[in-house]
mmCIF file of C-alpha atoms in Angstrom:
data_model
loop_
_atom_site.group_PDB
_atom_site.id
_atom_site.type_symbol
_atom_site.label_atom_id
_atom_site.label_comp_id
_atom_site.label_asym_id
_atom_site.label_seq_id
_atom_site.Cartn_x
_atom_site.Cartn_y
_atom_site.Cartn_z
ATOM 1 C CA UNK A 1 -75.184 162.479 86.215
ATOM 2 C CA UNK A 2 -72.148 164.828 86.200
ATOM 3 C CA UNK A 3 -70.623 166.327 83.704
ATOM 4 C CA UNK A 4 -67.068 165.142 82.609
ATOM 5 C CA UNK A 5 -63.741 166.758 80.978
ATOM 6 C CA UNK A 6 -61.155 164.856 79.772
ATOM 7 C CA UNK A 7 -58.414 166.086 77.225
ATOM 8 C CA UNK A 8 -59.040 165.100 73.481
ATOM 9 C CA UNK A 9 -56.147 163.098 73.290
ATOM 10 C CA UNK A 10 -52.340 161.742 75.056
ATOM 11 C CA UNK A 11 -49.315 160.363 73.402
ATOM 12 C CA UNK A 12 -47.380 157.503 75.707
ATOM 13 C CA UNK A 13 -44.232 155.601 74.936
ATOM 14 C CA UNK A 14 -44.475 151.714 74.953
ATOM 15 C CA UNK A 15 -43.517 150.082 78.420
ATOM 16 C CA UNK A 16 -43.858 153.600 80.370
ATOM 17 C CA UNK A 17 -47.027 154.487 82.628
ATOM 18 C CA UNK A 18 -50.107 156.273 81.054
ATOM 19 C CA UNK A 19 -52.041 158.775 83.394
ATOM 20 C CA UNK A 20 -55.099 159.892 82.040
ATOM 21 C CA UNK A 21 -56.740 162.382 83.777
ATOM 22 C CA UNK A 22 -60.618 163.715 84.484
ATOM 23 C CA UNK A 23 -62.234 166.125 85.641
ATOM 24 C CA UNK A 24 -65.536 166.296 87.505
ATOM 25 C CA UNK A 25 -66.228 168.920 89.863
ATOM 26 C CA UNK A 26 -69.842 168.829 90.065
ATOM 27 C CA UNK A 27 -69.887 165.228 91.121
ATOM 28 C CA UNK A 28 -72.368 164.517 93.950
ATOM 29 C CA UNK A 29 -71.670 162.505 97.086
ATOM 30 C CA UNK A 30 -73.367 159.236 95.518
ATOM 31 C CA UNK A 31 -71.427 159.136 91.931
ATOM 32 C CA UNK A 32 -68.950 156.898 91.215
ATOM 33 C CA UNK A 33 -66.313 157.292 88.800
ATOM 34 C CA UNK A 34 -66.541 154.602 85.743
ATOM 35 C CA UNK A 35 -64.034 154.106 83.168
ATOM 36 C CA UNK A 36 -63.998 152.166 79.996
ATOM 37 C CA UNK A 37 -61.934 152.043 76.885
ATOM 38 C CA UNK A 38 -62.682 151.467 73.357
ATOM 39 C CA UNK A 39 -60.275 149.688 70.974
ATOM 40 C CA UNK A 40 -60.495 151.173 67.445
ATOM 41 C CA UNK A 41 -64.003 149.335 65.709
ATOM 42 C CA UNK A 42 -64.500 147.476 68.809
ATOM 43 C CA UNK A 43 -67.443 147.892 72.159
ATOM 44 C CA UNK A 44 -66.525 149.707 75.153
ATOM 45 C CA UNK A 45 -64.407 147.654 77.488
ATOM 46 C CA UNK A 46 -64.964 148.197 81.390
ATOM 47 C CA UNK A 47 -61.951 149.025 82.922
ATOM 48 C CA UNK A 48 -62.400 150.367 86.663
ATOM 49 C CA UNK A 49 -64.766 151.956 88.666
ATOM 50 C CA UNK A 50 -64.313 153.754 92.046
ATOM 51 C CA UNK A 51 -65.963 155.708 94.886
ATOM 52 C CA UNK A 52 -63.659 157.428 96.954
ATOM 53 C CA UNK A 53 -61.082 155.027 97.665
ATOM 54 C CA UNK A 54 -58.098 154.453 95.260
ATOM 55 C CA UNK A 55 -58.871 151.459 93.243
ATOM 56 C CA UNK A 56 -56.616 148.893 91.574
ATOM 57 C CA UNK A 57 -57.394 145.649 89.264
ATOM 58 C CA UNK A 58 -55.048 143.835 86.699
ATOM 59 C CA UNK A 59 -55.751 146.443 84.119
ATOM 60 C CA UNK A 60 -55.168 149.563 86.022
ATOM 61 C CA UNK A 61 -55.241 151.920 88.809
ATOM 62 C CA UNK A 62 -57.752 154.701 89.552
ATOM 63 C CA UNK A 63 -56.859 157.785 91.843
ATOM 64 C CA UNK A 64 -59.568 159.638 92.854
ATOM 65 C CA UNK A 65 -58.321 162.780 94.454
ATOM 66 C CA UNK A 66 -59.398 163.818 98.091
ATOM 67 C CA UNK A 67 -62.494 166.376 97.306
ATOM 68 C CA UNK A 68 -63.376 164.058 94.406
ATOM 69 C CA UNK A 69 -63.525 166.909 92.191
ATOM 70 C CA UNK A 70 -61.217 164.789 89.519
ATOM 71 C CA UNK A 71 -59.727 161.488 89.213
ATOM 72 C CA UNK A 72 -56.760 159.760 87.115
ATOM 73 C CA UNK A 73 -56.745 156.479 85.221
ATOM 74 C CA UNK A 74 -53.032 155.063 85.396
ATOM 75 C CA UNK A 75 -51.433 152.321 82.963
ATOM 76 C CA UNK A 76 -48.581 151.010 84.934
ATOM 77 C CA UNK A 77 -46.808 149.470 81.822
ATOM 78 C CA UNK A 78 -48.548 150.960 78.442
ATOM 79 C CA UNK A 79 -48.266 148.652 75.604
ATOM 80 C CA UNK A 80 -49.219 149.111 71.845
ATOM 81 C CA UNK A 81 -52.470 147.449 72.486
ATOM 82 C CA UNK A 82 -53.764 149.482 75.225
ATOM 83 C CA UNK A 83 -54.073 152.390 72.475
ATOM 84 C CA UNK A 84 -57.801 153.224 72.811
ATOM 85 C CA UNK A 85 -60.019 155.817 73.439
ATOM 86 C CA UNK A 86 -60.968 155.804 76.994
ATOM 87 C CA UNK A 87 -63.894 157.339 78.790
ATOM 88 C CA UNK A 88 -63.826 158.520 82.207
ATOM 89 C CA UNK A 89 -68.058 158.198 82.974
ATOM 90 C CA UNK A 90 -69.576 159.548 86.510
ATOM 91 C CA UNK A 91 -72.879 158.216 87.393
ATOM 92 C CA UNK A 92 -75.107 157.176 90.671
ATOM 93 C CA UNK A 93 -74.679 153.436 91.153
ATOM 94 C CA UNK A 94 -77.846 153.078 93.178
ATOM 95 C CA UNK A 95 -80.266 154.801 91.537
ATOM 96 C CA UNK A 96 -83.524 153.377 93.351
ATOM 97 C CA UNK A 97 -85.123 153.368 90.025
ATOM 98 C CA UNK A 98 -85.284 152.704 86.069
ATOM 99 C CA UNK A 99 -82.107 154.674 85.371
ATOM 100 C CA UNK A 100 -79.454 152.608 83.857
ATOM 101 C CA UNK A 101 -78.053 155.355 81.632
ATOM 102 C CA UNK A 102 -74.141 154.820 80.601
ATOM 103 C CA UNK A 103 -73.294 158.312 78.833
ATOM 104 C CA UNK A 104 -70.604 158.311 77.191
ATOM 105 C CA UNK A 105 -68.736 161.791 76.488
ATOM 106 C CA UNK A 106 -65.609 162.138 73.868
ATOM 107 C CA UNK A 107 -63.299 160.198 75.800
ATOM 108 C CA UNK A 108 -59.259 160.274 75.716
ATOM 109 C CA UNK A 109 -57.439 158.968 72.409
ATOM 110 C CA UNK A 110 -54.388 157.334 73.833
ATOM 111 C CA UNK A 111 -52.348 156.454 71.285
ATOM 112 C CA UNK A 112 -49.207 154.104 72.750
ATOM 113 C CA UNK A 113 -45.781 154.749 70.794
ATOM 114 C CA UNK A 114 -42.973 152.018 70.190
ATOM 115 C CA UNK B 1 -65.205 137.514 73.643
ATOM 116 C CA UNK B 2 -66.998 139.225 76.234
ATOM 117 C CA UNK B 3 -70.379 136.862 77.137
ATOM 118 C CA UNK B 4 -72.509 139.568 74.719
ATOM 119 C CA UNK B 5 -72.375 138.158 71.311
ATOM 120 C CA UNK B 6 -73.643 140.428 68.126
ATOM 121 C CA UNK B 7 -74.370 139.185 64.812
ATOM 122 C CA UNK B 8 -73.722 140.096 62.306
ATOM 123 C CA UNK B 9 -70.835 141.581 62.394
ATOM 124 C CA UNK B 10 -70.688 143.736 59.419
ATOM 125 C CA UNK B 11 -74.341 144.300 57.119
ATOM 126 C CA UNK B 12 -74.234 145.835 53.860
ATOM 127 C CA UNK B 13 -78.536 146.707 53.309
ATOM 128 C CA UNK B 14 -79.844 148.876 50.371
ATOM 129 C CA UNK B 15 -82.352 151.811 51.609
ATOM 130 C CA UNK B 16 -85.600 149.429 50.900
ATOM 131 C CA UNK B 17 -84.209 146.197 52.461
ATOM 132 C CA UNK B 18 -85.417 145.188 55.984
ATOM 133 C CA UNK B 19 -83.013 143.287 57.817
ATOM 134 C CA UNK B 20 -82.181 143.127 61.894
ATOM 135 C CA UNK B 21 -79.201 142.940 64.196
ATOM 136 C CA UNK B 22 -79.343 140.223 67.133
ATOM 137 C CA UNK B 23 -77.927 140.572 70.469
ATOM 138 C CA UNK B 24 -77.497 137.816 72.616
ATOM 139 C CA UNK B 25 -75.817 137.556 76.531
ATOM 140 C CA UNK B 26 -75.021 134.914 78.553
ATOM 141 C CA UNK B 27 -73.960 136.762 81.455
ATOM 142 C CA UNK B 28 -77.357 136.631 83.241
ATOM 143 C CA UNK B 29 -78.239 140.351 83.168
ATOM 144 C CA UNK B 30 -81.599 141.439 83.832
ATOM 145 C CA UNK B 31 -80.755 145.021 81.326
ATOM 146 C CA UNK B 32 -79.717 145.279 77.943
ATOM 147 C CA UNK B 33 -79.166 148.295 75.841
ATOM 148 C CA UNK B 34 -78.324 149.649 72.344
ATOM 149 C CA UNK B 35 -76.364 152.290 70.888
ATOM 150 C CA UNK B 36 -75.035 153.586 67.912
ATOM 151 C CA UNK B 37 -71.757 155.290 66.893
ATOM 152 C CA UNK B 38 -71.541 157.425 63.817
ATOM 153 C CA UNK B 39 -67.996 157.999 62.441
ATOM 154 C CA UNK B 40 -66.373 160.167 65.385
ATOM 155 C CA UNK B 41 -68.828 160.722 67.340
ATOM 156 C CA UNK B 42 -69.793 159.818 70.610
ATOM 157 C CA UNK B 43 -72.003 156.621 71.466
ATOM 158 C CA UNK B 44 -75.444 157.396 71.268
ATOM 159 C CA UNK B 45 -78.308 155.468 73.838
ATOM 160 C CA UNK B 46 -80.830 154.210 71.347
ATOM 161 C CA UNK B 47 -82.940 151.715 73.772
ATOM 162 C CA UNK B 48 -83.010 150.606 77.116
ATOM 163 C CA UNK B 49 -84.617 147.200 78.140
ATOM 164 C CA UNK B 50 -85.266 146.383 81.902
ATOM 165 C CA UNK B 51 -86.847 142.851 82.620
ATOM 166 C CA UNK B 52 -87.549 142.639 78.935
ATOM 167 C CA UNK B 53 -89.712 145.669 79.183
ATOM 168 C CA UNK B 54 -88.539 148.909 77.164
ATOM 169 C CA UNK B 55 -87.839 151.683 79.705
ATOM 170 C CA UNK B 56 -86.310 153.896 77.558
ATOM 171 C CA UNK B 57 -86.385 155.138 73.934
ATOM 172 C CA UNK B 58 -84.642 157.952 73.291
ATOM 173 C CA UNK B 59 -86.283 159.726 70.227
ATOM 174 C CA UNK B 60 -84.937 157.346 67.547
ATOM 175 C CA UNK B 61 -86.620 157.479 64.547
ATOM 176 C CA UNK B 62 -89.445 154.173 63.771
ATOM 177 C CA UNK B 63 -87.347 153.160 60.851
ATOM 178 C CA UNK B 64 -85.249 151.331 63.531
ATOM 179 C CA UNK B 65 -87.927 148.731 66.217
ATOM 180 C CA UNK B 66 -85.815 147.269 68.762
ATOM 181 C CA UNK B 67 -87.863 143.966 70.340
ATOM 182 C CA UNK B 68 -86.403 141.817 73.540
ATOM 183 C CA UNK B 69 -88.268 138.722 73.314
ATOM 184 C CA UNK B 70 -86.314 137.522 76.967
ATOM 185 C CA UNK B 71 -83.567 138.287 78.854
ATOM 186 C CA UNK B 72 -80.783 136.955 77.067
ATOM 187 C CA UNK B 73 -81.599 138.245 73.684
ATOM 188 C CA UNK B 74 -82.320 141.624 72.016
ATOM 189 C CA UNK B 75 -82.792 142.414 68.238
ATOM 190 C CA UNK B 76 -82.617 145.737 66.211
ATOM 191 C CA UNK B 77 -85.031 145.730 63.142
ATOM 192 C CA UNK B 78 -83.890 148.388 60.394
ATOM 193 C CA UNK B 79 -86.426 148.827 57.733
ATOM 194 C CA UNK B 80 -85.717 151.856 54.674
ATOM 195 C CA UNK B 81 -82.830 152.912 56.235
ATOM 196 C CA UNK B 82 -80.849 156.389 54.902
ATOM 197 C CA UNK B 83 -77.079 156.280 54.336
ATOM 198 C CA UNK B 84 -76.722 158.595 57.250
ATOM 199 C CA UNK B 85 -77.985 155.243 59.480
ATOM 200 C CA UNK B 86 -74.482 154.044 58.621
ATOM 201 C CA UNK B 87 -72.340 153.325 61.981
ATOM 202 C CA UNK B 88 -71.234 150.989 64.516
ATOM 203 C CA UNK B 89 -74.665 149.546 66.341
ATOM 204 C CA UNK B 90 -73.597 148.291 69.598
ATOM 205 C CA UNK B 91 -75.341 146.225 72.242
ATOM 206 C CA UNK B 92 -74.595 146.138 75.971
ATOM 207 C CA UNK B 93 -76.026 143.951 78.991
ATOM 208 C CA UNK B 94 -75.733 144.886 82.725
ATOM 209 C CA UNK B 95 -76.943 143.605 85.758
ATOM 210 C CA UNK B 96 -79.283 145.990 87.485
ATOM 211 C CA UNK B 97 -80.391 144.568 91.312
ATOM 212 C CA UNK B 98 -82.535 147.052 93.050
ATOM 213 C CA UNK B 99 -81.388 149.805 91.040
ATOM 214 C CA UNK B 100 -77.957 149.613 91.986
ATOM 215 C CA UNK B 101 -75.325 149.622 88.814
ATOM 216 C CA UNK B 102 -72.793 147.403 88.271
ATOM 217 C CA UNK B 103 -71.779 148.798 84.817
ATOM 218 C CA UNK B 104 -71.751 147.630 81.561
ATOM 219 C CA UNK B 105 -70.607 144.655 79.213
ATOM 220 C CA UNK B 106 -70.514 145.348 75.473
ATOM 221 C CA UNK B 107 -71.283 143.205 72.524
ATOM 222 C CA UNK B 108 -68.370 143.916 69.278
ATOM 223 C CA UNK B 109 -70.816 145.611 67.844
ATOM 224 C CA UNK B 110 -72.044 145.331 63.845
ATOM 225 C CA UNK B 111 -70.447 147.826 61.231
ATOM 226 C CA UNK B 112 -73.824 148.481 59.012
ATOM 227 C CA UNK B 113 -73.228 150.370 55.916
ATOM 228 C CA UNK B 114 -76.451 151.867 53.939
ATOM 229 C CA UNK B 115 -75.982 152.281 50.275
#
């Protein structure tokens, strides 16, 4: 699966949009781009996952640029509880076989500001 | 809560006591996993169980024997555990059809201190 780079952490005031950003330029044709998030002492929440195509759900939006090379995770309206770490994860979604791998890197520590 | 339900969820074991972790799902996924998250570090892969059958171990040591007795449940037995076993131990489930991925739902996870 490729390899992933996001930025160790990100500072956002309460009630303004988060855009946290990743980058992944040795993705391959058949990756898709995962994110979760992790609430301090808590599992990995699923947030979003995408292909190509710009994706959107009730928690968020995901961007994936043109040449897929990087993507961007946007919180529309950050509040105090979406402070997290969040993990931007590219894997095969198909992967005709036993591999059901999730690797999880260092993530993004958003912390949301009142 | 998320349909994957850990207990307990916090352990306090001495280094000789023997004592296991449950998982249990009741989202109908055919996969379930566990990992284990050391104080800031990332989340480690532990096991992988496919169909109830282990398809995946990834070098962790025999003081920790992970056993999936069906589908919906998955333990984690922890026998003479060191202090450095200390962490977050958490469990996911996903549904796997045909090898395609439909990603992951995680358990809360138990906080197990070794002393």
């Amino acid at each position: 699966d490729a390899k992933t780079t996001q930025p160790p952490s990100m500072d956002c005031a309460e009630g303004r949009a988060a855009n946290l950003p990743c980058n992944h330029s040795t993705i391959s044709g058949n990756e898709y781009v995962y994110w979760y998030r992790q609430i301090h002492s808590q599992g990995p929440q699923y947030i979003i996952h995408g292909l190509k195509n710009n994706e959107t759900n009730e928690m968020a939006s995901l961007i994936i640029t043109e040449d897929r090379k990087s993507s961007t995770l946007i919180l529309p309206h950050a509040t105090l509880r979406d402070t997290a770490v969040y993990y931007c994860i590219v894997r095969v979604a198909n992967s005709g076989g036993s591999n059901y791998k999730l690797t999880f890197g260092k993530g993004t520590l958003l912390t949301v500001n009142p | 809560e998320t349909g994957v339900t850990q207990t307990p969820r916090h352990l306090v074991m001495g280094m000789t006591n023997k004592k296991s972790l449950k998982c249990e799902q009741h989202l109908g996924h055919n996969a379930m996993y566990w990992y284990k998250q050391s104080a800031k570090k990332p989340l480690e892969l532990m096991f992988v169980y496919s169909l109830e059958e282990r398809v995946e171990n990834n070098s962790v040591p025999s003081r920790f024997s992970p056993e999936c007795p069906n589908s919906s449940h998955l333990f984690l037995h922890l026998h003479t555990l060191q202090p450095e076993d200390s962490a977050l131990y958490l469990c996911a489930s996903s549904q796997n059809d045909r090898g395609a991925f439909y990603g992951y739902t995680f358990g809360s996870g138990t906080r197990l201190t070794v002393v």
